[in-house]
mmCIF file of C-alpha atoms and ligand atoms in Angstrom:
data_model
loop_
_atom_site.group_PDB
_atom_site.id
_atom_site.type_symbol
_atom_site.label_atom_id
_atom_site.label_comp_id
_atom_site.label_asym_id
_atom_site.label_seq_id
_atom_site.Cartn_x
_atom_site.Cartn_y
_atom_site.Cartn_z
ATOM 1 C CA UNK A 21 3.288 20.820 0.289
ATOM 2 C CA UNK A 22 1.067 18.125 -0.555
ATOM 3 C CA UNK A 23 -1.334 18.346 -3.203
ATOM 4 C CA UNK A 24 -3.498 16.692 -1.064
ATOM 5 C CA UNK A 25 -7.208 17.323 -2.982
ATOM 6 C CA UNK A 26 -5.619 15.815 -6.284
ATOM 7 C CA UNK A 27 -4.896 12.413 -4.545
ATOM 8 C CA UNK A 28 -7.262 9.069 -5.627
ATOM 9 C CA UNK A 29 -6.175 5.730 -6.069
ATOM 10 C CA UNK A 30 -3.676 4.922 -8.344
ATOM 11 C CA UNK A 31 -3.639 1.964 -10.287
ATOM 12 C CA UNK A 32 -1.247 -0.735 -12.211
ATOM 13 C CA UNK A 33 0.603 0.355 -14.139
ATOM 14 C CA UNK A 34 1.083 4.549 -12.807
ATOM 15 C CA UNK A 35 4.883 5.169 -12.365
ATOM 16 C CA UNK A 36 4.365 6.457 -8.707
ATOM 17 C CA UNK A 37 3.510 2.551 -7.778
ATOM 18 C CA UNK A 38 6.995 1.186 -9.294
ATOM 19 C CA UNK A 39 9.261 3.847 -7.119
ATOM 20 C CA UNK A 40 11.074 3.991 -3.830
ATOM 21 C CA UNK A 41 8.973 6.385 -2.020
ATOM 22 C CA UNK A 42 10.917 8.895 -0.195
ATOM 23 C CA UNK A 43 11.104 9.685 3.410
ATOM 24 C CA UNK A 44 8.825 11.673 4.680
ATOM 25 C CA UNK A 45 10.475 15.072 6.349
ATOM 26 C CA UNK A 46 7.806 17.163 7.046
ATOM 27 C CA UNK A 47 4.647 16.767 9.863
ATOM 28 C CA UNK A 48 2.691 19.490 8.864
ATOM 29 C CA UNK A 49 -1.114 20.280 7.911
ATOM 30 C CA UNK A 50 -0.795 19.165 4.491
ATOM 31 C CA UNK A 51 0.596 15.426 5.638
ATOM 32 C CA UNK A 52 -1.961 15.196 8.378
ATOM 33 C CA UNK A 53 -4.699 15.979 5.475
ATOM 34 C CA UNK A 54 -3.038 13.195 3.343
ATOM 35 C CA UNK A 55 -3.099 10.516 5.899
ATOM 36 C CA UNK A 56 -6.810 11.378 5.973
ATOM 37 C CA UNK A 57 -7.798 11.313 2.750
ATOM 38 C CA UNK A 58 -5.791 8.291 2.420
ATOM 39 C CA UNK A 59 -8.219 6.600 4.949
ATOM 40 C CA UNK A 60 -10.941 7.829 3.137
ATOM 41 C CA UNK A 61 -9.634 6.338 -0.145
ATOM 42 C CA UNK A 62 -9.306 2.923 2.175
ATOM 43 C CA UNK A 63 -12.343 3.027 3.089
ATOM 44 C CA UNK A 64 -14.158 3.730 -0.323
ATOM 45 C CA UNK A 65 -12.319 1.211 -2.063
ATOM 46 C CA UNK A 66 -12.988 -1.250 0.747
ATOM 47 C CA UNK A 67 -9.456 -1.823 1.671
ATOM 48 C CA UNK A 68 -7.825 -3.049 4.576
ATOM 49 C CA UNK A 69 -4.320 -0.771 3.689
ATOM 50 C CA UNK A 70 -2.926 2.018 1.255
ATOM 51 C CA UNK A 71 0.354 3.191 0.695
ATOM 52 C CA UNK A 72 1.196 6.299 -0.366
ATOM 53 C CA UNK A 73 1.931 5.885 -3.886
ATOM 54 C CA UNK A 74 -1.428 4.171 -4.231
ATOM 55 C CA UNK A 75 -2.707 7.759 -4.123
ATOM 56 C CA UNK A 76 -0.308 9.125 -6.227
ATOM 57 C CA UNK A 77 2.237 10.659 -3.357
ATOM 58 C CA UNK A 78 5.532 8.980 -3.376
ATOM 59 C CA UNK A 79 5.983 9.198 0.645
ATOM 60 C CA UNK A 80 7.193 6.712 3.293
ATOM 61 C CA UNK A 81 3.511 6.572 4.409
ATOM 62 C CA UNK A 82 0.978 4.066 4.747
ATOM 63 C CA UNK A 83 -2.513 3.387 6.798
ATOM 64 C CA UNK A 84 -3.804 -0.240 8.237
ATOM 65 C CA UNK A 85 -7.138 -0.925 9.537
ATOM 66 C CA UNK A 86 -8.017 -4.358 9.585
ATOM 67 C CA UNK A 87 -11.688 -4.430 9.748
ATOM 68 C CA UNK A 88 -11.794 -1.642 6.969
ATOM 69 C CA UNK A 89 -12.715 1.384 9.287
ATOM 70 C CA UNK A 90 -11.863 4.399 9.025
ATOM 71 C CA UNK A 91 -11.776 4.656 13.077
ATOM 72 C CA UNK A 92 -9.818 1.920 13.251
ATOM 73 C CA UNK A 93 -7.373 3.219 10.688
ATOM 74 C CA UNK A 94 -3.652 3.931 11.981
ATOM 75 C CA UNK A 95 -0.992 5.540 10.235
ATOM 76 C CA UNK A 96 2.476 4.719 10.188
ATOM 77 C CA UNK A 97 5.263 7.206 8.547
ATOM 78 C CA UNK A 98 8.919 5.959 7.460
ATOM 79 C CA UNK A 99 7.899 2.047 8.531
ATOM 80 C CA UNK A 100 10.628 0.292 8.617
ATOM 81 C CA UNK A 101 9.616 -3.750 9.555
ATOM 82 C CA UNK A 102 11.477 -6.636 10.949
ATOM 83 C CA UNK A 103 9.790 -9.755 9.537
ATOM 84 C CA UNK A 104 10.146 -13.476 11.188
ATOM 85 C CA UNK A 105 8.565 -16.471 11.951
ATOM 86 C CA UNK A 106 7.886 -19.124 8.924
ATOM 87 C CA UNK A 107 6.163 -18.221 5.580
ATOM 88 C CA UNK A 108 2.645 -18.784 5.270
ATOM 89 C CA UNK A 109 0.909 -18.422 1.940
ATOM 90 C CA UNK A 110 -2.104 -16.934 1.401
ATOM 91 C CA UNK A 111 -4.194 -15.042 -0.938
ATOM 92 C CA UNK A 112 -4.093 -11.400 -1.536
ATOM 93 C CA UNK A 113 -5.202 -8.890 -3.542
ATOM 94 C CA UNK A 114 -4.386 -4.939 -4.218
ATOM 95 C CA UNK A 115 -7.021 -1.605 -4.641
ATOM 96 C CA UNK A 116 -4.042 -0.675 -7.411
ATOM 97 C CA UNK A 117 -4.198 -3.972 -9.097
ATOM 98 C CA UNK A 118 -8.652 -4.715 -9.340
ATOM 99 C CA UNK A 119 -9.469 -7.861 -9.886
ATOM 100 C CA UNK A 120 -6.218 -9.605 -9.211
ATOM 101 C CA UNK A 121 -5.679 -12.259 -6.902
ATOM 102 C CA UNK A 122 -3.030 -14.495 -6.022
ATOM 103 C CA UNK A 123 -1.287 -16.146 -3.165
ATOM 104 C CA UNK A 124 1.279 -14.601 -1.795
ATOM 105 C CA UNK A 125 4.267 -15.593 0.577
ATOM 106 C CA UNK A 126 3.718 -13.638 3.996
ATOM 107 C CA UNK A 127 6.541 -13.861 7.365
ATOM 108 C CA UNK A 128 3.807 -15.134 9.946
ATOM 109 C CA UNK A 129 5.150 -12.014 12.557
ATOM 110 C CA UNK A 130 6.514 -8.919 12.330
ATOM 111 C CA UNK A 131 7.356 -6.063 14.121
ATOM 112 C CA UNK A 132 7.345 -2.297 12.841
ATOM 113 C CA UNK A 133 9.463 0.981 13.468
ATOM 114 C CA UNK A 134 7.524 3.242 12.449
ATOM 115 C CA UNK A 135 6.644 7.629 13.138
ATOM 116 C CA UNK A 136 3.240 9.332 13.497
ATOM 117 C CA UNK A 137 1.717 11.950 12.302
ATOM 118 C CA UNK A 138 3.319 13.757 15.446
ATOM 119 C CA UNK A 139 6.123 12.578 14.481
ATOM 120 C CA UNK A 140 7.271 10.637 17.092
ATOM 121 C CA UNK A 141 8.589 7.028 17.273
ATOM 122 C CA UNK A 142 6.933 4.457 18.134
ATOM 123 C CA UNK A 143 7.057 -0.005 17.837
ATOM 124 C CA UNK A 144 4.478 -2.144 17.285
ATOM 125 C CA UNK A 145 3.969 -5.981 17.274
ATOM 126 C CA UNK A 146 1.698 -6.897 14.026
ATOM 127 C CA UNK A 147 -0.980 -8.976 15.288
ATOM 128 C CA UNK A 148 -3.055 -11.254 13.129
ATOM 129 C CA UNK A 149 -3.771 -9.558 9.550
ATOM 130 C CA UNK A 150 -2.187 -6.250 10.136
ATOM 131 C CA UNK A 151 1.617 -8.879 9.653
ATOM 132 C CA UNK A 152 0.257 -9.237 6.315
ATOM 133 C CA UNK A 153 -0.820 -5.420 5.617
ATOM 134 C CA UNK A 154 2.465 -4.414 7.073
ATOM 135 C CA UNK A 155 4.740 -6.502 4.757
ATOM 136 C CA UNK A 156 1.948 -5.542 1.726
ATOM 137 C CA UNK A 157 2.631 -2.008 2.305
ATOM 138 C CA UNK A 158 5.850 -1.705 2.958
ATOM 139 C CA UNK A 159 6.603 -3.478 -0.611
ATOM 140 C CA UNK A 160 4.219 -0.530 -1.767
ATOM 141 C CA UNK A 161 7.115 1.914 -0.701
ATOM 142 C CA UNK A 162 9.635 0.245 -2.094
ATOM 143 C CA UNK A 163 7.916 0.008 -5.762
ATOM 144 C CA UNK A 164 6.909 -3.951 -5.194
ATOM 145 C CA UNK A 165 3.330 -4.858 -6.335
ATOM 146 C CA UNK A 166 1.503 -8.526 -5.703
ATOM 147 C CA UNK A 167 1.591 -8.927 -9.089
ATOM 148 C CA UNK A 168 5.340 -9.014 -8.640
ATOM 149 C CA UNK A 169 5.398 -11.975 -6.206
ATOM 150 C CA UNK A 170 2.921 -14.242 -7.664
ATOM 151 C CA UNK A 171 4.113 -17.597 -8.903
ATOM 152 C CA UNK A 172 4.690 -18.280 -12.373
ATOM 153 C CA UNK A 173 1.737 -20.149 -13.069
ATOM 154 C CA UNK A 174 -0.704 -17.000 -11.685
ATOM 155 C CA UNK A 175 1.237 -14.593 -13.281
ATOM 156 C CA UNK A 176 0.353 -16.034 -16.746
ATOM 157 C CA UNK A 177 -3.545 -16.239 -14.978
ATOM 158 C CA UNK A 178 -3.092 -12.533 -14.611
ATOM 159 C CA UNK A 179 -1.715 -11.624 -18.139
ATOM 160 C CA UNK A 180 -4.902 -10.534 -19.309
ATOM 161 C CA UNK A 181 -6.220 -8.677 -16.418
ATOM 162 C CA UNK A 182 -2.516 -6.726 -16.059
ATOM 163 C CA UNK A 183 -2.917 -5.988 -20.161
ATOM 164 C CA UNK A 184 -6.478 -4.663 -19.393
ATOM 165 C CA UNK A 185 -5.291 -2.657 -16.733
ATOM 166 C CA UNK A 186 -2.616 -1.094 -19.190
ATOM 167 C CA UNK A 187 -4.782 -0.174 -21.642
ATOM 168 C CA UNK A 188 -7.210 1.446 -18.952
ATOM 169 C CA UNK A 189 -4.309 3.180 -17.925
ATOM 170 C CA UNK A 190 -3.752 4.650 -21.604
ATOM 171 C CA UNK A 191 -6.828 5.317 -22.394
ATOM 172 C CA UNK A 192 -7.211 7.352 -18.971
ATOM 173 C CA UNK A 193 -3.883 9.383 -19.730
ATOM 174 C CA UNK A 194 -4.661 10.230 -23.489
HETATM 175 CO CO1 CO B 213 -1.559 -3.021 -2.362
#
């Protein structure tokens, strides 16, 4: 079970965001209330995507919209994507890392595996944003942050901000 009304977004530097998720096994009530309130969470945060971990469940789950509706908001459970194309660079942020940006390295297509809340299989082609949200998420699941791909020279931009975000994170956990 899924303690589902204890979930909100989970910031740099929580554990749950720097651990391999694990696979999601069960489609019951209490994941189909997750996946919701993770759209919800989306949506208040004004986000475009949010993994599991980013509301403190360590599950193979994740939900995309990219306009930022919760309509529009699908869910995809044990992703598993196939990157390709070229790189393309652009900038990105994260709802567990505020006020961070940076440019990140991106595979201009991909294609995703993925289960929903059904639990049944299906394959998608990323179109436009959603390649970006798909790769950003997935690294969610596998304990990667932005903040772990930036280049050197925005990673000591982002010291300050990360320290900040530390000491939040302390002084919320006291
Ligand atoms: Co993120």
């Amino acid at each position: 079970m899924i303690e589902v009304e204890k979930c909100c977004i989970t910031r740099y530097p929580a554990p749950v965001l720097a651990q391999k998720a694990k696979p999601v096994e069960e489609f019951d009530d209490s994941l189909r209330a997750l996946a919701d309130k993770m759209k919800d969470i989306m949506v208040e945060n004004k986000g475009v995507g949010l993994a599991g971990p980013q509301a403190g469940v360590g599950l193979r789950i994740f939900v995309a919209s990219p306009d930022g509706t919760k309509e529009n908001a699908k869910v995809y459970i044990n992703p598993v994507i196939t990157p390709s194309g070229t790189l393309v660079t652009n900038e990105e942020g994260c709802l567990s890392l505020p006020g961070i940006w940076g440019n990140v390295h991106r595979y201009s297509e991909c294609s995703i595996k993925a289960q929903g809340l059904d639990g049944k299989e299906f394959t998608e082609e990323g179109q436009g944003l959603l390649v970006r949200i798909f790769q950003h998420e997935c690294d969610h699941l596998d304990g990667t942050l932005i903040a772990d791909k930036l280049s050197t020279v925005a990673k000591i931009a982002a010291r300050r901000k990360l320290k900040q975000l530390r000491e939040d994170y302390e002084n919320q956990n006291k």
